PDB file of N, CA and C in Angstrom:
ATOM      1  N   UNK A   1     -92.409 208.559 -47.532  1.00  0.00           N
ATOM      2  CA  UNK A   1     -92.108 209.432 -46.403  1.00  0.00           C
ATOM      3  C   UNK A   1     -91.042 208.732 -45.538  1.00  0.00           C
ATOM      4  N   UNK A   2     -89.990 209.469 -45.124  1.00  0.00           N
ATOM      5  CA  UNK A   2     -89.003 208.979 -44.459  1.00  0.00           C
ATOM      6  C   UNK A   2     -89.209 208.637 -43.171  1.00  0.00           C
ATOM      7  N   UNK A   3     -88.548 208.003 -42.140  1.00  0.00           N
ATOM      8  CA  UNK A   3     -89.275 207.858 -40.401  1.00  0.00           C
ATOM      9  C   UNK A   3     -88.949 209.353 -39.745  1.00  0.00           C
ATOM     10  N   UNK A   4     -88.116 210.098 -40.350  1.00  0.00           N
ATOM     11  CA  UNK A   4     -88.076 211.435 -39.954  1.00  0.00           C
ATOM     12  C   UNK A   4     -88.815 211.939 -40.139  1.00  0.00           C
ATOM     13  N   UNK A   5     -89.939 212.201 -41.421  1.00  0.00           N
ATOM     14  CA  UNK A   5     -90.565 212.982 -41.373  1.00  0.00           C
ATOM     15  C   UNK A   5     -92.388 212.801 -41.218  1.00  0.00           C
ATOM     16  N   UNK A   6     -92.230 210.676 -40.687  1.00  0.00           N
ATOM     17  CA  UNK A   6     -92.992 210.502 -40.097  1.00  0.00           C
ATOM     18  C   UNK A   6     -93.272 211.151 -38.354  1.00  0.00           C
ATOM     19  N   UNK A   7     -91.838 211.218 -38.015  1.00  0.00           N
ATOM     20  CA  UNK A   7     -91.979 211.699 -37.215  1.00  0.00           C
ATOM     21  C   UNK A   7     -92.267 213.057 -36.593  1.00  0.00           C
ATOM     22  N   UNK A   8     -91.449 213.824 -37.572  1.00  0.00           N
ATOM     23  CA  UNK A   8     -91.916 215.364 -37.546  1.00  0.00           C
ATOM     24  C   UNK A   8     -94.045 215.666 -37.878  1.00  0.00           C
ATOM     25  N   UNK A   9     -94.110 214.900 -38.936  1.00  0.00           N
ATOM     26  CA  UNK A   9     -95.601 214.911 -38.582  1.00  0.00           C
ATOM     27  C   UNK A   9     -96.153 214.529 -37.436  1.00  0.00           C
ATOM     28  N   UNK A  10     -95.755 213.630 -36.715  1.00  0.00           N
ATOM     29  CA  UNK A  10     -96.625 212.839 -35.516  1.00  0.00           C
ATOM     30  C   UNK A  10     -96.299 214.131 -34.248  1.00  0.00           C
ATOM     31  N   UNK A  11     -94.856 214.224 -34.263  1.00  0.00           N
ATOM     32  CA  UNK A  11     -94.709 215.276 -33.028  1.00  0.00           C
ATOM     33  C   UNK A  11     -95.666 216.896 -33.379  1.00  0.00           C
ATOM     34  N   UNK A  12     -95.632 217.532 -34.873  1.00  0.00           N
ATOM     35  CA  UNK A  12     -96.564 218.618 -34.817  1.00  0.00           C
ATOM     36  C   UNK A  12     -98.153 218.005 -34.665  1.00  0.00           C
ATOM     37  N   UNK A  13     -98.334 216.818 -34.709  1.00  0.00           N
ATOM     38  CA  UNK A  13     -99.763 216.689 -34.248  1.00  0.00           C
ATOM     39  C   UNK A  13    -100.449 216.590 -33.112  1.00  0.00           C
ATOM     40  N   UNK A  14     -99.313 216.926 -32.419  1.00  0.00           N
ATOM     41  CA  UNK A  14     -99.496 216.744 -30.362  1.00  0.00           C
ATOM     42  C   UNK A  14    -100.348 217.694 -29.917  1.00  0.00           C
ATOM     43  N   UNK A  15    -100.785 217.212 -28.899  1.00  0.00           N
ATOM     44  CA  UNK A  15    -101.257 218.694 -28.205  1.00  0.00           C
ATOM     45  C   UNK A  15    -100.975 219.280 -27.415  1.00  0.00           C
ATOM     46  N   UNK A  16    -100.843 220.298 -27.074  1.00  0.00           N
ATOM     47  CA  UNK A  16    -100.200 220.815 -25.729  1.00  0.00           C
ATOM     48  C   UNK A  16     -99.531 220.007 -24.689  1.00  0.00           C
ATOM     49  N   UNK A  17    -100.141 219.105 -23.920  1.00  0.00           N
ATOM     50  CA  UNK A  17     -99.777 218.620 -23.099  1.00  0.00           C
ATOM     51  C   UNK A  17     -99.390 217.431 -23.866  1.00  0.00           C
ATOM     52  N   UNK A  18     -99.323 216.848 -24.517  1.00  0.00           N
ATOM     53  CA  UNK A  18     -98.537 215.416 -25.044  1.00  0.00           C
ATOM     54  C   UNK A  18     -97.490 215.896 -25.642  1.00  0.00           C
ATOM     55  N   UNK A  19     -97.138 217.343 -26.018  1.00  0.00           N
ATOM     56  CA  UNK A  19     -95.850 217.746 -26.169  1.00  0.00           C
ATOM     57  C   UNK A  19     -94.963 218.328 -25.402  1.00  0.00           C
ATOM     58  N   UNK A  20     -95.344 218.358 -24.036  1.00  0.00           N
ATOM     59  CA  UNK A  20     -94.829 218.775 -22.857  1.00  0.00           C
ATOM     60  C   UNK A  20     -94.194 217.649 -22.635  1.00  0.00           C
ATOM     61  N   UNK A  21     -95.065 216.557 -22.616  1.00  0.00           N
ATOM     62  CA  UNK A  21     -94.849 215.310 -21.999  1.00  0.00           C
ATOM     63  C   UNK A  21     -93.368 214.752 -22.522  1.00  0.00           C
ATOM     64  N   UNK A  22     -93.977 214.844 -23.948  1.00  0.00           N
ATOM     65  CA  UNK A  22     -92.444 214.038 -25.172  1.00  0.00           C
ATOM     66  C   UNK A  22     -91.591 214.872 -25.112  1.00  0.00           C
ATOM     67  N   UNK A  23     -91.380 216.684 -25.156  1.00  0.00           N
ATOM     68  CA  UNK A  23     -90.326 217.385 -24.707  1.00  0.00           C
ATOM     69  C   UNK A  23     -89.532 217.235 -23.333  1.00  0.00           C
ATOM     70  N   UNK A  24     -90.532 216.394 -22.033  1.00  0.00           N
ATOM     71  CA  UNK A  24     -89.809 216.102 -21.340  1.00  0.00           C
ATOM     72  C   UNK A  24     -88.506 214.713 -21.336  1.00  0.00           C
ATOM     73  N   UNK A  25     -89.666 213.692 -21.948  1.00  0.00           N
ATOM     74  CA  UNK A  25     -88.982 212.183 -22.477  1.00  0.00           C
ATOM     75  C   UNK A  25     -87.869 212.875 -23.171  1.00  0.00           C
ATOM     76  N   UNK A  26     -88.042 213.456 -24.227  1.00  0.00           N
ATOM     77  CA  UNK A  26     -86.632 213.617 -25.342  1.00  0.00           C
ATOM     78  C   UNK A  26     -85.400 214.270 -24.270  1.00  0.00           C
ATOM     79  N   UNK A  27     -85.587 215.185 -23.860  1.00  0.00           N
ATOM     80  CA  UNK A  27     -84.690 215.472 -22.539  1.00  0.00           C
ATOM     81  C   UNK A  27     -83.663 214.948 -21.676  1.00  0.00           C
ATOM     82  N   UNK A  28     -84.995 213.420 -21.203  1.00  0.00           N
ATOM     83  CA  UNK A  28     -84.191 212.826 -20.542  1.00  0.00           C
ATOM     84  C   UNK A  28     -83.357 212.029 -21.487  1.00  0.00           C
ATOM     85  N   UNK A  29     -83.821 211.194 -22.388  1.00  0.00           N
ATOM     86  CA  UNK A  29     -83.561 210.303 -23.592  1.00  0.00           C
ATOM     87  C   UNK A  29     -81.992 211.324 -23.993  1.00  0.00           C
ATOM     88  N   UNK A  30     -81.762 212.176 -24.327  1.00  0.00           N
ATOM     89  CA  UNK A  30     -80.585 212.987 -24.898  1.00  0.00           C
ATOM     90  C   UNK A  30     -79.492 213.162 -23.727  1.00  0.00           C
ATOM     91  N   UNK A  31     -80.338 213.262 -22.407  1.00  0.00           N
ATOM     92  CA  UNK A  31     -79.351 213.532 -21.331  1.00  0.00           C
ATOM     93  C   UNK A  31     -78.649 211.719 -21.415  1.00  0.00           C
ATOM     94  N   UNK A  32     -79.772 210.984 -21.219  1.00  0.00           N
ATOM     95  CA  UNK A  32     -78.875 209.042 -21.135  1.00  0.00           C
ATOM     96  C   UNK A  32     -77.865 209.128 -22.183  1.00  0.00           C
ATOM     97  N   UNK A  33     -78.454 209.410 -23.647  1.00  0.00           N
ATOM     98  CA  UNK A  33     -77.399 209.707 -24.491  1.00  0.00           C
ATOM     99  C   UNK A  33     -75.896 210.236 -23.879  1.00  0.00           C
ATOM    100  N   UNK A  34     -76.151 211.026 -23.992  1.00  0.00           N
ATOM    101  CA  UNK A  34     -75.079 211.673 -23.916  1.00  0.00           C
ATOM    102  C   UNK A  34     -73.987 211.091 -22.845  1.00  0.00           C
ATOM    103  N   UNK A  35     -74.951 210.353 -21.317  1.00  0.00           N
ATOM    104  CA  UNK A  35     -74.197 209.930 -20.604  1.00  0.00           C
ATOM    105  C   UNK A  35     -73.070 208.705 -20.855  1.00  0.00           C
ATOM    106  N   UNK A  36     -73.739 207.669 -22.088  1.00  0.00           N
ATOM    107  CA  UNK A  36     -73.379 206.611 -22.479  1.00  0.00           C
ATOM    108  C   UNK A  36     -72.457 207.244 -23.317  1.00  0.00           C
ATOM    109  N   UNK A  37     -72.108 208.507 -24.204  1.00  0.00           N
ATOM    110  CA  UNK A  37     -71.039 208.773 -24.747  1.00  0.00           C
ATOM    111  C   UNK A  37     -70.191 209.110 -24.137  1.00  0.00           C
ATOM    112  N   UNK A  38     -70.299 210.177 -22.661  1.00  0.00           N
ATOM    113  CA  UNK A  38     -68.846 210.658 -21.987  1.00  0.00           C
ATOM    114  C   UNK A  38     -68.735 209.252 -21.340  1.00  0.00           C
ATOM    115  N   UNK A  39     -69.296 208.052 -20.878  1.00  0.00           N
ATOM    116  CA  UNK A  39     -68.706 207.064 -19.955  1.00  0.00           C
ATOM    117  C   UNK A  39     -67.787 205.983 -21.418  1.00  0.00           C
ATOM    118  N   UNK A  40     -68.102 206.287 -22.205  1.00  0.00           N
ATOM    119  CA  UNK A  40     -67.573 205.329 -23.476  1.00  0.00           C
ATOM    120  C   UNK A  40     -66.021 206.111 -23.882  1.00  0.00           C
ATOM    121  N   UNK A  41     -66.137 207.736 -24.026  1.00  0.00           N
ATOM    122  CA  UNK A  41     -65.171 207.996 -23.696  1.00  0.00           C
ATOM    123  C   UNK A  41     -64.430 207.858 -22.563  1.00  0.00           C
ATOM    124  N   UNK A  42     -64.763 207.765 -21.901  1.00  0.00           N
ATOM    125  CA  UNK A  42     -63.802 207.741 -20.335  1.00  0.00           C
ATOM    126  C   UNK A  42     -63.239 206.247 -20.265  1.00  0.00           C
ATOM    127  N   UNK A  43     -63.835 205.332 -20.837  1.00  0.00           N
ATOM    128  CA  UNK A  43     -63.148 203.703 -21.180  1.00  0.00           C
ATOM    129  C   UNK A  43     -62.015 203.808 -21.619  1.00  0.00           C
ATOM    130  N   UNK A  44     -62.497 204.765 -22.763  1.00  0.00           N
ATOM    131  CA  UNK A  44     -61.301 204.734 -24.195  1.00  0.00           C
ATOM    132  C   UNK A  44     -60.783 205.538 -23.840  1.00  0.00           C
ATOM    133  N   UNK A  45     -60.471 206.105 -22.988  1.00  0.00           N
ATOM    134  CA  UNK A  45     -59.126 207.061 -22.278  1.00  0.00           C
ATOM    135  C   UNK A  45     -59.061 208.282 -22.972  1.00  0.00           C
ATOM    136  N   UNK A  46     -60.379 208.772 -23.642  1.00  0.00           N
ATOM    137  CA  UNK A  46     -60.502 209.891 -24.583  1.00  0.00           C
ATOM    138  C   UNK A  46     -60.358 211.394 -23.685  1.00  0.00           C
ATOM    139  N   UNK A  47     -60.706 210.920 -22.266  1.00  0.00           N
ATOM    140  CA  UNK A  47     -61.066 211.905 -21.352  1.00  0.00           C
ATOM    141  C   UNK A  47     -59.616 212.367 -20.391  1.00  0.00           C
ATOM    142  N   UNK A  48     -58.941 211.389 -20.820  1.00  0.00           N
ATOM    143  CA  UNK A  48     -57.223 211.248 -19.662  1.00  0.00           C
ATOM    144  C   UNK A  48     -56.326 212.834 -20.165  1.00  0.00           C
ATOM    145  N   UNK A  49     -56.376 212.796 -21.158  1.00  0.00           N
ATOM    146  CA  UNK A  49     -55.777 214.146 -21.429  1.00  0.00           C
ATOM    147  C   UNK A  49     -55.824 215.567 -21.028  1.00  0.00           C
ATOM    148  N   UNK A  50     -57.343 215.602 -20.340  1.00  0.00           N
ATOM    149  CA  UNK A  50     -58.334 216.667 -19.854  1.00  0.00           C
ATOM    150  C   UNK A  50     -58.039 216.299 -18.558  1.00  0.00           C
ATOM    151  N   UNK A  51     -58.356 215.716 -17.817  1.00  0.00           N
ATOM    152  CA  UNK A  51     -58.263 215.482 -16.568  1.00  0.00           C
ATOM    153  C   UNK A  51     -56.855 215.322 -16.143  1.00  0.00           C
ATOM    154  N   UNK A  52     -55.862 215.198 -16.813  1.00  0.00           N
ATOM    155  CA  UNK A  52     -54.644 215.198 -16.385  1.00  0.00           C
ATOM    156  C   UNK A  52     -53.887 217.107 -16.633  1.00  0.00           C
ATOM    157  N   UNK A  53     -54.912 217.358 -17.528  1.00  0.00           N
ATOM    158  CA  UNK A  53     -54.509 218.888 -17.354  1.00  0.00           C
ATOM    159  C   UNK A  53     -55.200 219.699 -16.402  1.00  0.00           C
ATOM    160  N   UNK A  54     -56.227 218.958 -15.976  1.00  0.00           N
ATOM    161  CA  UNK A  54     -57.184 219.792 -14.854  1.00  0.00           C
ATOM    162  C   UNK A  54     -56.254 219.327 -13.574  1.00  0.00           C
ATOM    163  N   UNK A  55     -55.475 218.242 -13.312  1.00  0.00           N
ATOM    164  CA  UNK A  55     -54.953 217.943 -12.212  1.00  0.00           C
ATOM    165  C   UNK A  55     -53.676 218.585 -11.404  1.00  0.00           C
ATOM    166  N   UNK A  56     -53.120 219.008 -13.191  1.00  0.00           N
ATOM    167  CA  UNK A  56     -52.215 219.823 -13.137  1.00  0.00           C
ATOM    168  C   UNK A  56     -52.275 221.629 -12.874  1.00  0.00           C
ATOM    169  N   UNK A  57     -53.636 221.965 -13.093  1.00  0.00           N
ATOM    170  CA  UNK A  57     -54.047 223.312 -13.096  1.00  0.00           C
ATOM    171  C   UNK A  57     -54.493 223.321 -10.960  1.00  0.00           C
ATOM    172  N   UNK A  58     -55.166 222.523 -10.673  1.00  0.00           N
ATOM    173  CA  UNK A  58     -55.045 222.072  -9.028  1.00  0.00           C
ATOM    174  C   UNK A  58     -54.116 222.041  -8.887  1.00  0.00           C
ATOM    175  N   UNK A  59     -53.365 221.018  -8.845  1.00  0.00           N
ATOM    176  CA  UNK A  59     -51.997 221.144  -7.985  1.00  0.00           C
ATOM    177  C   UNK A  59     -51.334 222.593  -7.931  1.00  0.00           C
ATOM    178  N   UNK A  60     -50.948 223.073  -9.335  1.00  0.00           N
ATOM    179  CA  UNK A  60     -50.430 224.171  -9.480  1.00  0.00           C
ATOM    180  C   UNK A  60     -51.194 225.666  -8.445  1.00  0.00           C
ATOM    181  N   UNK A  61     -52.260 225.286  -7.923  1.00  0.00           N
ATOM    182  CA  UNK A  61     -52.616 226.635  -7.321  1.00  0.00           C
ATOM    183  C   UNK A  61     -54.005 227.246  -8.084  1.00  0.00           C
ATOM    184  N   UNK A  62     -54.030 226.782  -9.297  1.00  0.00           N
ATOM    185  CA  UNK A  62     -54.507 227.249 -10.104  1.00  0.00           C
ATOM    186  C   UNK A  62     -56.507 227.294 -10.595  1.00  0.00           C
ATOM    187  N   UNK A  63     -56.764 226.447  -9.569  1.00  0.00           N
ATOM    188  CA  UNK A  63     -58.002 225.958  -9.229  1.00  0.00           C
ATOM    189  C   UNK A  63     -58.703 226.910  -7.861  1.00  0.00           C
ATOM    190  N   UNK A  64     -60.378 226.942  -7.917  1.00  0.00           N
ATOM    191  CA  UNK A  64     -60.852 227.086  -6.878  1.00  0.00           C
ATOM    192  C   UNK A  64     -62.172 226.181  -6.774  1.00  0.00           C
ATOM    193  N   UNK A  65     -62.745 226.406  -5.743  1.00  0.00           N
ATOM    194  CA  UNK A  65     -63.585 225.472  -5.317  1.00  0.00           C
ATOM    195  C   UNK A  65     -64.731 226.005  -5.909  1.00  0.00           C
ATOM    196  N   UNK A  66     -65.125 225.164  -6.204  1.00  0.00           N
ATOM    197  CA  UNK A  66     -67.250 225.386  -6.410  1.00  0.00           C
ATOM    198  C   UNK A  66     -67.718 225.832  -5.643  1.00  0.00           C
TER     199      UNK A  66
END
């Protein structure tokens, strides 16, 4: 059995509330993820291209506020 599908067994063996619980953990766990990928891009200047066209869409008029 693979750790995937150790795991898929262990998570359908939850119960209600211990899968509330781990649906909340995985949540946050995917949100950190994800944060450590846009700040890894933003190192590697992956993000400069975007933000230099968003700067340009502001200046231009072309923006409004939140």
């Amino acid at each position: 059995m693979t750790k995937l599908e150790q795991i898929e067994k262990s998570v359908a063996a939850l119960s209600s509330e211990e899968l509330k619980a781990f649906a909340k953990w995985f949540k946050a766990f995917q949100g950190d993820i994800w944060d450590e990928q846009i700040e890894a891009d933003a190192k590697a200047g992956r993000l400069d291209k975007l933000a230099e066209k968003a700067l340009v869409e502001v200046r231009a008029g072309r923006a409004r506020p939140l």
